[in-house]
Every structure is written in structure tokens, then in C-alpha cells.
Coordinates of C-alpha atoms in Angstrom, one line a residue:
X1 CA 17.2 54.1 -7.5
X2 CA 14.4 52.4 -9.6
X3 CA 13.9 52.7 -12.5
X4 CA 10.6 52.2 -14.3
X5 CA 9.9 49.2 -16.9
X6 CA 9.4 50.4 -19.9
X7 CA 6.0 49.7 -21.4
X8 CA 6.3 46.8 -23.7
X9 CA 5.6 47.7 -27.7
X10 CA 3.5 45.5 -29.4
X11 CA 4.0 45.1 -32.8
X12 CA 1.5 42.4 -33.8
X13 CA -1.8 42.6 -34.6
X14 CA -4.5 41.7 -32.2
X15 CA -5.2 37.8 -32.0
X16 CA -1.6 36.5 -33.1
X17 CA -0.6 33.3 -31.9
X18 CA 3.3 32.8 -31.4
X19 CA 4.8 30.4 -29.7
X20 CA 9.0 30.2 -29.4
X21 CA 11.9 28.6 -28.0
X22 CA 12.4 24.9 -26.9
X23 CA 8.9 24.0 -26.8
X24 CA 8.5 25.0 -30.1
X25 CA 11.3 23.0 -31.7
X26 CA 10.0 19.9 -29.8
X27 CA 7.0 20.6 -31.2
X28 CA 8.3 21.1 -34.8
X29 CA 10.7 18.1 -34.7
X30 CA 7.3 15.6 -33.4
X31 CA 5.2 16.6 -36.0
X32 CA 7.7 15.7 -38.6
X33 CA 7.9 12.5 -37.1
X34 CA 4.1 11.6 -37.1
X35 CA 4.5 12.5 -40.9
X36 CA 7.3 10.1 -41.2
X37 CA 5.3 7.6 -39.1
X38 CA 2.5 8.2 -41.8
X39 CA 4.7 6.9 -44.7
X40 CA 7.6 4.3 -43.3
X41 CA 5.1 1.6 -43.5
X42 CA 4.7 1.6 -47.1
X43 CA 8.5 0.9 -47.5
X44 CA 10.1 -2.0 -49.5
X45 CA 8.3 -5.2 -51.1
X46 CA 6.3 -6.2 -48.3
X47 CA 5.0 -2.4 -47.1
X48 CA 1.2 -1.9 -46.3
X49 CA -0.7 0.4 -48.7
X50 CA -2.9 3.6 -47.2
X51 CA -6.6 4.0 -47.8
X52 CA -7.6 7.9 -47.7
X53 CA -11.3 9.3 -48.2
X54 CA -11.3 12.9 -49.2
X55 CA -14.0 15.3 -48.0
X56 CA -16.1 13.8 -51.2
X57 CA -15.3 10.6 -50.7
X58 CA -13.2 10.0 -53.1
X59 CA -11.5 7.2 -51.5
X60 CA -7.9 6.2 -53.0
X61 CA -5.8 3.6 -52.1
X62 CA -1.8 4.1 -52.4
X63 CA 1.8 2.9 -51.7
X64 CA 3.2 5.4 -53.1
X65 CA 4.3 8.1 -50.4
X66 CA 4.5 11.3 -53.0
X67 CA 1.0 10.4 -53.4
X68 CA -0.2 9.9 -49.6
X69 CA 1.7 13.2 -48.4
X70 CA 0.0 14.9 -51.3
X71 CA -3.8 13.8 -50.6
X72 CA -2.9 13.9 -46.5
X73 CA -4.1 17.9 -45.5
X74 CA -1.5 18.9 -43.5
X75 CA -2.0 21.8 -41.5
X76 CA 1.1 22.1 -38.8
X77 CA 3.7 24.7 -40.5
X78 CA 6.9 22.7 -40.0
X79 CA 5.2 19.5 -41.3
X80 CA 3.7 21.2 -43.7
X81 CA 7.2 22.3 -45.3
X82 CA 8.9 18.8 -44.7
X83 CA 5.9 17.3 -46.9
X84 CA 7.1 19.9 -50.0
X85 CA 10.5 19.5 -49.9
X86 CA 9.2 15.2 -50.1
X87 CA 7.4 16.1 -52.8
X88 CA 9.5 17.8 -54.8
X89 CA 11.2 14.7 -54.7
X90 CA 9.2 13.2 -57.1
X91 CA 9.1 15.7 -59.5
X92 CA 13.0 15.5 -60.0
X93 CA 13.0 13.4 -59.9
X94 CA 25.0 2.3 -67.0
X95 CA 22.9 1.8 -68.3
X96 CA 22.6 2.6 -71.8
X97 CA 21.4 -1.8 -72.2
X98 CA 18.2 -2.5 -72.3
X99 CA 18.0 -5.0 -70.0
X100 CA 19.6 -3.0 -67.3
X101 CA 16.7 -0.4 -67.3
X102 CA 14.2 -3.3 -67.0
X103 CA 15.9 -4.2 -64.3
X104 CA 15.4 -0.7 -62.4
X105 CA 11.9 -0.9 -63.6
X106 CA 11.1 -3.8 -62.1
X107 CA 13.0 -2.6 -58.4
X108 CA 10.7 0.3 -58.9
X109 CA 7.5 -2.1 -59.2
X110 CA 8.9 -4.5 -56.2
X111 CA 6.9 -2.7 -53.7
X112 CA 3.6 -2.0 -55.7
X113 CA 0.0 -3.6 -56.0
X114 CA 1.5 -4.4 -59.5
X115 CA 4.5 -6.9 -58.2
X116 CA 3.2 -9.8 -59.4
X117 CA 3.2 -8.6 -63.0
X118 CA 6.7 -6.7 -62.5
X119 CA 8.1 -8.5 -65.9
X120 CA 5.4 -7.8 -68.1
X121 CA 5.3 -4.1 -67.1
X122 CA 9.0 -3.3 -66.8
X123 CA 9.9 -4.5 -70.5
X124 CA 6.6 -1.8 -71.1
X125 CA 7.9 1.2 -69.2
X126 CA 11.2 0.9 -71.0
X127 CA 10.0 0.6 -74.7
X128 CA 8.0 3.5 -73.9
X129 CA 10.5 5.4 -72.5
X130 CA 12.7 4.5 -75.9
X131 CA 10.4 5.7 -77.8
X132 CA 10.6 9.5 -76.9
X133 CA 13.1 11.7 -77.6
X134 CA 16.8 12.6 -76.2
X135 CA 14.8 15.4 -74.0
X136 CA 12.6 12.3 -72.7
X137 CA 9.5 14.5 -72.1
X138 CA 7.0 12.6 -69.7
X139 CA 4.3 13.9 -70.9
X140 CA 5.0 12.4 -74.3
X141 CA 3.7 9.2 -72.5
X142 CA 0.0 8.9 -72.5
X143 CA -1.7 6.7 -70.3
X144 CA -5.0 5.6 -70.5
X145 CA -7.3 3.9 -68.5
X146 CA -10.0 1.0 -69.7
X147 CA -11.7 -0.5 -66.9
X148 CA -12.7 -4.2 -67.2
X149 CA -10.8 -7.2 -68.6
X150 CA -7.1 -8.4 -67.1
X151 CA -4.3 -6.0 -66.6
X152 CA -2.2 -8.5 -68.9
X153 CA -4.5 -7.2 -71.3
X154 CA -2.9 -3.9 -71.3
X155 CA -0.9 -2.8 -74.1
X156 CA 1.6 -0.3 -75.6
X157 CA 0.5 1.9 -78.7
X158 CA 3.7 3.4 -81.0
X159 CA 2.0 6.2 -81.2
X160 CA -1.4 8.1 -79.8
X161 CA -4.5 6.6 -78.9
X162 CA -7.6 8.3 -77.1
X163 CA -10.7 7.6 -75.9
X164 CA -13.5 8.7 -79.0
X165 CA -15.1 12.0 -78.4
X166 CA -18.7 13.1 -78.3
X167 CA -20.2 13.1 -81.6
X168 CA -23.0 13.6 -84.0
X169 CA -25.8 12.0 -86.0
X170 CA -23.8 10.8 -88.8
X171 CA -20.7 9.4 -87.2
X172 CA -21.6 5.6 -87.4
X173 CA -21.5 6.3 -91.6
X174 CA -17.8 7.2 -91.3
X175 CA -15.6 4.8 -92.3
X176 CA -12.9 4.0 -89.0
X177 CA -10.1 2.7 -91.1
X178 CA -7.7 4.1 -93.2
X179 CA -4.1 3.6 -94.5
X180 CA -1.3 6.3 -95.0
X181 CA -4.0 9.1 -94.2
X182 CA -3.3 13.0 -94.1
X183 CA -4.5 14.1 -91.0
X184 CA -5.8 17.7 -90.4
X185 CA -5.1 18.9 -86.8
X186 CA -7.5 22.2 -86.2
X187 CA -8.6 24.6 -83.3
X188 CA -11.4 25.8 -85.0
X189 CA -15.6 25.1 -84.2
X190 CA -17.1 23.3 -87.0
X191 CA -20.7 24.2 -86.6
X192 CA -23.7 26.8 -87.1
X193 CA -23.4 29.4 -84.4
X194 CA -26.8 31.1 -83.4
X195 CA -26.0 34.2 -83.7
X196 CA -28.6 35.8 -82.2
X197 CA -27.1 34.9 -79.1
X198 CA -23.6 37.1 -80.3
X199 CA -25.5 40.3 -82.2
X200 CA -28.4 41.7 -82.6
X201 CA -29.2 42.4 -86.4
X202 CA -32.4 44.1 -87.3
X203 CA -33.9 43.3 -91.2
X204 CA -36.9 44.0 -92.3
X205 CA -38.1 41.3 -94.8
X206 CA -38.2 37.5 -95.0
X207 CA -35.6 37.6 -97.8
X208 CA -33.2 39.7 -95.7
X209 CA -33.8 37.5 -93.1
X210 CA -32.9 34.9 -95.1
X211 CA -29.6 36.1 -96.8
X212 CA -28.5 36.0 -93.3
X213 CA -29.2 32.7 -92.8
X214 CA -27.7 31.3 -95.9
X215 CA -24.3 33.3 -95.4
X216 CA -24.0 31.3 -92.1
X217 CA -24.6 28.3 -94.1
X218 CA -21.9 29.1 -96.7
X219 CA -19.1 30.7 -94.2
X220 CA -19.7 26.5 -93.1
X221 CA -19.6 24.9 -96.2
X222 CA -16.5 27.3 -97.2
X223 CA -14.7 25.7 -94.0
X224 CA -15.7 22.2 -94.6
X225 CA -14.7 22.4 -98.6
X226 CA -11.5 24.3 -97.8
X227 CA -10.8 21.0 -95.5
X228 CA -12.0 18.7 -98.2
X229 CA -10.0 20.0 -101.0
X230 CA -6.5 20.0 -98.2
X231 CA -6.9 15.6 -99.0
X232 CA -7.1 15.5 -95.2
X233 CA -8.8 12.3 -94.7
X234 CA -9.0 12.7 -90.6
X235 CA -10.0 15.7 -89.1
X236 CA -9.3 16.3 -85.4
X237 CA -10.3 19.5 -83.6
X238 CA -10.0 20.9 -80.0
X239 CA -13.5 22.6 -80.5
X240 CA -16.7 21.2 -81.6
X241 CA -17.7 20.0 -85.1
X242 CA -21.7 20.2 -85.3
X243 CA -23.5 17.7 -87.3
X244 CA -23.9 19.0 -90.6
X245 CA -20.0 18.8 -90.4
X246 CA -20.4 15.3 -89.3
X247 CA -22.7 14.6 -92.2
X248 CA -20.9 16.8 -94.5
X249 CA -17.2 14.9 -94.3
X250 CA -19.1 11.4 -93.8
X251 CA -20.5 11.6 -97.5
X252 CA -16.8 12.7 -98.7
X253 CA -15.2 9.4 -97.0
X254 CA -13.6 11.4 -94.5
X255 CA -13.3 10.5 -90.6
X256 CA -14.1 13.7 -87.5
X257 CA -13.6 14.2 -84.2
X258 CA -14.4 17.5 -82.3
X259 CA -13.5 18.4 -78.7
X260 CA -10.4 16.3 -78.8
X261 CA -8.4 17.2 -75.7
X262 CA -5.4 19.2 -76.2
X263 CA -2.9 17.1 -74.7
X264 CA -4.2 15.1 -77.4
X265 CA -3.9 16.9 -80.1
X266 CA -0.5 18.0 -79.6
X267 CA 0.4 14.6 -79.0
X268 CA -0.8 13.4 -82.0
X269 CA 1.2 16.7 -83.8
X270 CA 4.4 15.7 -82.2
X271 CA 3.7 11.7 -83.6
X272 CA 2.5 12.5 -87.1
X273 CA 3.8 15.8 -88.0
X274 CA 1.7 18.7 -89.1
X275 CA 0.5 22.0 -87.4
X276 CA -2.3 23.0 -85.3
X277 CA -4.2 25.6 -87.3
X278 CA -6.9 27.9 -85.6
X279 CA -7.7 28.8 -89.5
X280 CA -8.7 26.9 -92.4
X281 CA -7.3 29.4 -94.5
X282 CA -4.2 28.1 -95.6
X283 CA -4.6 23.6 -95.4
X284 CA -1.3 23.3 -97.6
X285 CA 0.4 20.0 -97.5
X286 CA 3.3 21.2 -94.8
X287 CA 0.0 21.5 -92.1
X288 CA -1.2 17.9 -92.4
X289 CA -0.2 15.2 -90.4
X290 CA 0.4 11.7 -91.7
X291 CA 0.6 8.2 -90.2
X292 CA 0.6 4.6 -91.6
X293 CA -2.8 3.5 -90.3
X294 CA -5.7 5.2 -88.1
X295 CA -8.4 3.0 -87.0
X296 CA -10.7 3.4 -84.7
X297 CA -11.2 -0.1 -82.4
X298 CA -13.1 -1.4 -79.8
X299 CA -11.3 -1.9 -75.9
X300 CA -13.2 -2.8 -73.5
X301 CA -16.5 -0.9 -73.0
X302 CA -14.9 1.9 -75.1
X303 CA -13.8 3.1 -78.3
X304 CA -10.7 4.3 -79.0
X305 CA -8.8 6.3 -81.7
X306 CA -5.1 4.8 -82.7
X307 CA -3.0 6.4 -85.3
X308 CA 0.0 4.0 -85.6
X309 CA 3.2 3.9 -87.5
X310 CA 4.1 7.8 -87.2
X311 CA 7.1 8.9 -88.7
X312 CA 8.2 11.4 -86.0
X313 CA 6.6 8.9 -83.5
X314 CA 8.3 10.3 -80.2
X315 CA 5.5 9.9 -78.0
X316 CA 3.6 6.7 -77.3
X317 CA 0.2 5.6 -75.3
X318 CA -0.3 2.7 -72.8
X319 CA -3.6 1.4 -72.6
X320 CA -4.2 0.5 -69.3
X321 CA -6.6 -2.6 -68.2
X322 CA -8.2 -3.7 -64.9
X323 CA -11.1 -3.7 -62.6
X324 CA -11.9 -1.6 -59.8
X325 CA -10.9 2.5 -60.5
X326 CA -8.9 2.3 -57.0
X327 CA -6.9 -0.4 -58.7
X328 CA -6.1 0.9 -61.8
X329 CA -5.3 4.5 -60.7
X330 CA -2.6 2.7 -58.2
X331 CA -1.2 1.0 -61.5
X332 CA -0.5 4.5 -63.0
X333 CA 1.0 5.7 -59.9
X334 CA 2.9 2.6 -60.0
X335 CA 3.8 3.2 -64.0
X336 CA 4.3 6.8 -63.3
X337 CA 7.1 5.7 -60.5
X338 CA 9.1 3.1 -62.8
X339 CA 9.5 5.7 -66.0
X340 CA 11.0 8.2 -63.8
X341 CA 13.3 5.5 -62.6
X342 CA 14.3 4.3 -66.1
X343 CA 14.2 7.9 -67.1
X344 CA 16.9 8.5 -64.4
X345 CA 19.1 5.9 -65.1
X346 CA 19.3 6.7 -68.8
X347 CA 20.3 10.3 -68.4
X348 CA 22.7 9.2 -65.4
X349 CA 24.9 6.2 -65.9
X350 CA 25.3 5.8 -62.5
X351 CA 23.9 2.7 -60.5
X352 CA 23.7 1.6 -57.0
X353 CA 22.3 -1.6 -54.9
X354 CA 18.8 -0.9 -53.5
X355 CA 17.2 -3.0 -50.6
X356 CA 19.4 -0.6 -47.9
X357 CA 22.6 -1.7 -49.3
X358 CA 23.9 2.0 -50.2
X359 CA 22.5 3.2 -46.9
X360 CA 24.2 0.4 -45.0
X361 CA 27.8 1.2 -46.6
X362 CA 27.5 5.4 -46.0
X363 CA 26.5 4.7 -42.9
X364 CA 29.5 2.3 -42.1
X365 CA 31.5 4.9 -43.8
X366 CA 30.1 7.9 -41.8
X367 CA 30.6 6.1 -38.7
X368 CA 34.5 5.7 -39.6
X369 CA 35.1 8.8 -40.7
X370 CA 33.5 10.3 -37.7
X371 CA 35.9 8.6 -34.8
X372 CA 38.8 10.7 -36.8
X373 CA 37.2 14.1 -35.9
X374 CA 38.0 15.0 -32.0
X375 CA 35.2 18.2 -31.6
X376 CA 31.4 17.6 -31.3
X377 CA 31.0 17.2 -35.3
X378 CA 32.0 13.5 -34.2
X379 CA 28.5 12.8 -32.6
X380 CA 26.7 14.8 -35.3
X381 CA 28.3 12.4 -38.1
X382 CA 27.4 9.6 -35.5
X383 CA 24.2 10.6 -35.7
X384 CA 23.5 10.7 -39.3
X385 CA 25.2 7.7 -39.5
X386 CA 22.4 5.7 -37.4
X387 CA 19.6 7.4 -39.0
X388 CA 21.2 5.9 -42.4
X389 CA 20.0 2.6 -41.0
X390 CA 16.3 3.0 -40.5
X391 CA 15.5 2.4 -44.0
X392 CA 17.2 -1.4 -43.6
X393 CA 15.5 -1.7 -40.3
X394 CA 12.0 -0.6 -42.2
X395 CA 12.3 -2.8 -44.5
X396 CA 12.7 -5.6 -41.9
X397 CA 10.0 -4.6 -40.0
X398 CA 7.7 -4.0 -42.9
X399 CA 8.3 -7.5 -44.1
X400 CA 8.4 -8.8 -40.0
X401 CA 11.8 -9.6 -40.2
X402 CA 14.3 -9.7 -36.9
X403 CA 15.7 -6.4 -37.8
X404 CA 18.5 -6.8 -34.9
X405 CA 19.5 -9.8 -36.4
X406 CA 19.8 -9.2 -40.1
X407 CA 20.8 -5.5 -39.2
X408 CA 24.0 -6.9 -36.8
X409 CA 25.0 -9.0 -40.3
X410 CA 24.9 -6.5 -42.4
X411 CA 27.1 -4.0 -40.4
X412 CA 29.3 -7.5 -39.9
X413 CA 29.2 -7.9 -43.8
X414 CA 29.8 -4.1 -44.7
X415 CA 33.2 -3.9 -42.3
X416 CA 34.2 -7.5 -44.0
X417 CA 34.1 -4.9 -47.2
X418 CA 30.7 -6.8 -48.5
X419 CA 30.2 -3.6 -50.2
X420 CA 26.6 -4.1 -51.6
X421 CA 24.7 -6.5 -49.3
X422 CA 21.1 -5.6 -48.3
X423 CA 18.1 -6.8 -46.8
X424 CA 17.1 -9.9 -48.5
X425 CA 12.9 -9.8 -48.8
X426 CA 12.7 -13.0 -50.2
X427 CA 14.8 -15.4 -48.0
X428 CA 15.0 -13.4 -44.5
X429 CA 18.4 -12.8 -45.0
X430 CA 21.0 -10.5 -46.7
X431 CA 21.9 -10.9 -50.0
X432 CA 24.4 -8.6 -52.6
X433 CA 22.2 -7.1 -54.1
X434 CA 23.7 -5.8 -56.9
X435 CA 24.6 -9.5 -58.2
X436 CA 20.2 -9.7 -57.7
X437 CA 19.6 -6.8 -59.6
X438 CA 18.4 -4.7 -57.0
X439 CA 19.1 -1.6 -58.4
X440 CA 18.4 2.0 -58.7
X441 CA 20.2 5.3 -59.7
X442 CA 22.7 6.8 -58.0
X443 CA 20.9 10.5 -58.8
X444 CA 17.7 9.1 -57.0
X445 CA 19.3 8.7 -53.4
X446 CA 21.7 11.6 -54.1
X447 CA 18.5 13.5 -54.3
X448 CA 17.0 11.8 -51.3
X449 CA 20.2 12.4 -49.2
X450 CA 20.6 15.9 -49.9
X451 CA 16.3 16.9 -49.4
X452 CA 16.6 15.2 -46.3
X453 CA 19.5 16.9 -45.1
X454 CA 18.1 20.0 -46.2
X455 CA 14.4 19.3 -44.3
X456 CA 16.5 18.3 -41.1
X457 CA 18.5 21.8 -40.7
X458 CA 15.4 24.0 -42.2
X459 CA 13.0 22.2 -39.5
X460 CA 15.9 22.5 -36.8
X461 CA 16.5 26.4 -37.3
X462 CA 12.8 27.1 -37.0
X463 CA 12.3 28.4 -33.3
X464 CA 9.3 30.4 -33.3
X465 CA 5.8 30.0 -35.2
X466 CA 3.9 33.3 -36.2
X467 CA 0.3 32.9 -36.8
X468 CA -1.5 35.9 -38.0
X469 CA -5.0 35.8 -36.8
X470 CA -7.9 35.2 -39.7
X471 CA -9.2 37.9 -41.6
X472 CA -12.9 39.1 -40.3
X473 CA -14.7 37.5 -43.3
X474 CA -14.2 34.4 -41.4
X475 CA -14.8 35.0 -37.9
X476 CA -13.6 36.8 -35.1
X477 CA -9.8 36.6 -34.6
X478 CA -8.9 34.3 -31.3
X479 CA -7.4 35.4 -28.3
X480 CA -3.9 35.7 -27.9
X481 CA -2.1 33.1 -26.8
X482 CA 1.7 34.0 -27.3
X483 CA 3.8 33.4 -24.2
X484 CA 4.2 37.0 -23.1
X485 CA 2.1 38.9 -25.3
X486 CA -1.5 39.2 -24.1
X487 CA -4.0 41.9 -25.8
X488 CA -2.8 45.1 -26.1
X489 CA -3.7 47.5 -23.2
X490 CA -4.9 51.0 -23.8
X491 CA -2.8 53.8 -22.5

């Protein structure tokens, strides 16, 4: 006897999209592809850089492939999470001799627009990067950017420097040099409010109208003396300070700047000591900040504040030169790249050869250990073992290198127990290149190795895509398109 389908129940909402099954994992596993197509080019020494116009256009040029997954809108879910887990990459992301982390800072620099001035920058990144404390806190590191003039003519600043802030009618009569100053660090407005605008205060007569005024005036002057009086003889503040302020400290010898950032000012706390105070209540000696010199000079087609010779100086400022904004935004990304590297290296001792000499040898090694395992784990460890070499075979293609030939002498090299040999850029060849200082931190590829494992099997056990339909502020949902599942029928 028949029996009677059952009806099927629907349990998604009208306009859902699914799709499942083979098809989908195809799909999943091509996308991820075109992402990595996207990037491999930029690879090694010799890799092309990316132009990208935003819906502005705000056009930005870029090597760096944090930076191109990051300003690429990726819609496709599976992509989508392959770009975050690369990403996060660059947020994590021996050696102890200086001369070793200038070398990781130069591999770092190898394939950037900045190449050419590798040396120069390297021995940079790593002074900076001794500057700060055991923690190393990036953000410690300022960088700023001063368009015009060479990029040699960038420097490093032991201590904080930033750009001079808006200011008032009496600024040019402050002096902009001073030796072993106090320095008073506030988050407090420095000007007359109009407080109209905040209350409504009835009076009636001129000299009650006038009482008011003048107790504005001296709740100002109370600040300003209270500041006076502290010996501060530089005054920063996050919020703005007016003109009468200006005028006020430019007769007393003393130097302002309002509406300093606050990555600023608490960089210029951590460098000169002190306390930010949103009061001027209490300017004891214990809240001022002091430093050996602060000038205020001339770079470029800017002015700039420096406060050098801190004595708790664990931050520092690079002052950044160049033309074109494209150009000099690329440096930072560039700069940005090599103090993580050295940052790396000098919390983990741990070094290995660069240039696909580390993914050479694990792949030799996976490919050994995997003829010594009889079930199907043996082609799954074959299989990781080949995709080990595309970064070698990148590199040769990038640079337009044979890669069969130079990729056929280094497996040669690597079973004759040639341990670090890698693609040479230089000569078309392979080279050790640990003995050429190709290096970088063990953590770095560790890190690679694993998020790429990790993006491989999470991409992999993805078999269906669930799209819930948009809400009706944005239009009417779509038709349904799942296999299976048409509109729901009335019964």
C-alpha cells in the first residue's frame, strides 16, 4: 500500500538562499583560490605591487597583502573568512645582537617599494624598537609623515614629535626653545565659553550683567595663574586653549599648544613623565613632565614639536620624508611590516632561512615521513607536502625564474641534507640562505603554518551557505533559489 509524502516543513523564512553539498564546496574552495590568486604576485623581492581605488577614490598602492585583503571588499562567505584568519596574521603577529635584527629588518624590506634603501631603514626600525620597553608596545612608535624632500631625509626622534596644532593670535611671540623645561600635560579648555549658549541667566542691570562677565574672565585667569605658578614652561592640552590664553602664557615666557591629539599626549606622558590632569587644581611638581630640550623646528612644509632627551624615554617618533602620499603611505606599511619582524625575533630567539628554504625542508620532511604511513593519511601528508612548495615556485615566477629548474635543485639539495638553501633572487640560482642572511623568525611561519592549516579544514567542513534574505528597509527579499526549497505553499 502507499503511503502519502509527508508535506515538507519549511523552516526558513521566505527568500532564503541555500545552496549545499558538492557544488558548494567547489564553490567555496574556488573562491579561496581567486583570493590567493589576488595576493601571490606580490611575493618575494621581485613581486608586483596592487593599485586599488576605493568608492572615493582614494587610490592606494600596496605590496603588502594584509593591506590588499583588507582594502579588497570581499563579499563571498568562505572567502570572506579565509581573508580574516590572513589578517589576523598580521596582528600577531637569537637574536638578542643588534646586527642580527637588522638583518630580519632588512629580509622584511626585500620585497618593498623601499628595497633600495633597506640599510638605512633597517638600522632605523631596530633603534626604535630598542628604545621601548620589555612589553615593546607598538604604539609607543610614532610615525609621522612630511611630504616633500628625499626619504634619506627621514629621521628618528628619541622621543615624541608632532605636527604643531591650530593656534591663536599670539603664538608667533612664544619663544620655541627651551632647555630642561617642566612640561604640563592637561585635558582641560583654555578659553572663554559663551555661556549663553549652556544657560540661560536672567539679570536685570548693566552691572549684573557685568559681574557675570568678569567672573568668566577670572575663573580663566585663575586657570592660567594656577598653570603659571606650577613653573610649567610648556603647556600641552587635548582641548583647546583660546587666545587670551595664548597671549596670556606668551607674555609669561611660556610655550602652548591646544588640541594636541591624545595618542600624543600620552606619548609624550609615557617619554617625559608627569600626569594628564583634567583639573588645574592640584599642578604640584609630581604632575609635570620634564625633558632636556623642546623646540619647535621647521621640516619640510611643516612645523613640528620635539621634546628630546626624556628620561623615561620609551617611546620614540620617525619622521617620515618623501613625495607623492601613495608613496609615503607604502613606506609606513613597509616600516609597520619590519618592527613587527624585529619585534618578533627579540621576544623569540628562534630563527629560520627565508627565500623558501624552511618550506623546501618541511616539505622534503613531510614527504618522508608520509611513505611510512600505509592508510590514506599518506596522500594527505603528500599533499601538504606539495603545497609547501608554491611559495619557492612564487618566488620564481615572480622574479621570471625557471621555477622547474631551480625547484628540481633544491629538492636535489634538501635530500643531499642542504638544510637551508632557497631561491636565490639575485643570481637565478639557489643559495643557503641562512649564510646570506635571509632570515626571519621561526614564530612568523609557525604562525603562518598553523592559520593556514586552520583556513584549509574550516573552508573544507563548510558544505552549505545560508543566506537570510534582506530586511524590507532595503528592498523586497529575492526569490528562493535553494535546491529543493521553493516558496512556501499555502495549505
Amino acid at each position: 500500500m502507499l503511503t502519502e509524502c509527508p508535506t515538507p516543513v519549511i523552516l526558513l523564512k521566505e527568500g532564503t538562499d541555500t545552496s549545499q553539498g558538492v557544488p558548494q564546496l567547489i564553490s567555496n574552495i574556488n573562491a579561496c583560490q581567486v583570493i590567493a590568486e589576488a595576493v601571490r604576485t606580490t611575493l618575494g623581492p621581485r613581486g608586483m605591487d596592487k593599485l586599488m581605488v576605493d568608492g572615493r577614490g582614494k587610490a592606494t598602492i600596496s605590496n603588502d597583502g594584509a593591506t590588499i585583503l583588507k582594502l579588497l571588499d570581499v563579499v563571498h562567505p568562505a572567502a570572506k573568512t579565509l581573508v580574516d584568519i590572513a589578517r589576523s596574521q598580521d596582528a600577531e603577529v637569537c637574536v638578542e645582537q643588534r646586527e642580527l635584527l637588522v638583518k630580519c629588518a632588512a629580509t622584511a624590506m626585500n620585497s618593498k617599494l623601499i628595497a633600495g634603501q633597506k640599510e638605512f631603514f633597517s638600522e632605523m626600525v631596530v633603534e626604535a624598537v630598542m628604545m621601548l620597553d620589555e612589553l615593546l608596545p607598538l604604539k609607543m612608535i610614532g610615525i609621522k609623515k612630511v611630504q616633500g624632500g628625499a626619504l634619506e631625509e627621514s629621521h628618528l626622534v628619541a622621543g615624541v614629535a608632532f605636527k604643531k596644532t591650530f593656534s591663536y593670535a599670539g603664538f608667533e611671540m612664544q619663544p620655541k626653545r627651551y632647555d630642561q623645561p617642566k612640561i604640563a600635560l592637561l585635558n582641560v579648555e583654555l578659553e572663554l565659553k559663551a555661556e549663553k549658549d549652556n544657560a540661560e541667566v536672567r539679570v536685570k542691570s548693566v552691572e549684573d550683567y557685568q559681574a557675570i562677565v568678569d567672573a568668566e574672565w577670572n575663573i580663566l585667569y585663575d586657570k592660567l595663574e594656577k598653570i603659571y605658578k606650577s613653573g610649567a614652561k610648556v603647556v600641552l592640552s587635548k582641548l583647546p586653549i583660546g587666545d587670551v590664553a595664548t597671549q596670556y602664557f606668551a607674555d609669561r615666557d611660556l610655550f602652548c599648544a591646544g588640541r594636541v591629539q591624545e595618542e600624543d599626549l600620552k606619548r609624550t606622558m609615557m617619554a617625559c613623565g608627569g600626569s594628564i590632569q583634567t583639573s588645574v587644581g592640584s599642578m604640584t611638581d609630581d604632575v609635570l613632565g620634564r625633558c632636556e630640550v623642546f623646540e619647535e623646528v621647521q621640516v619640510g612644509g611643516e612645523r613640528y614639536n620635539f621634546f628630546k632627551g626624556c628620561p623615561r624615554s620609551h617611546t620614540c617618533t620617525i619622521i617620515l620624508r618623501g613625495g607623492a602620499e601613495q608613496f609615503m603611505e607604502e613606506t609606513e606599511r613597509s616600516l609597520h611590516d619590519a618592527i613587527m619582524i624585529v619585534r618578533r625575533a627579540i621576544k623569540n630567539d628562534s630563527i629560520v632561512a627565508g627565500g623558501g628554504a624552511i618550506e623546501m625542508e618541511l616539505s622534503k620532511y613531510l614527504r618522508d615521513y608520509s611513505r611510512t604511513i600505509p592508510g590514506k593519511q599518506q596522500l594527505l601528508i603528500g599533499a601538504y607536502a606539495k603545497a609547501l612548495e608554491i611559495i619557492p615556485r612564487q618566488l620564481c615566477d615572480n622574479a621570471g625564474f625557471d621555477a622547474t629548474n631551480i625547484l628540481n635543485k633544491l629538492r636535489a639539495k634538501h635530500a643531499q641534507g642542504g638544510m637551508w638553501y632557497g631561491v636565490d633572487v639575485n643570481n637565478e640560482d639557489i643559495a643557503d640562505n641562512y649564510l646570506a642572511c635571509v632570515w626571519e623568525p621561526s614564530i612568523v611561519r609557525i604562525n603562518a603554518l598553523t592559520a593556514a592549516s586552520e583556513a584549509a579544514c574550516l573552508i573544507l567542513s563548510v558544505d552549505e551557505t545560508i543566506k537570510n534574505p534582506r530586511s524590507s528597509v532595503d528592498g523586497p527579499p529575492g526569490g528562493g533559489r535553494g535546491r529543493g526549497r521553493g516558496r512556501p505553499h499555502a495549505h
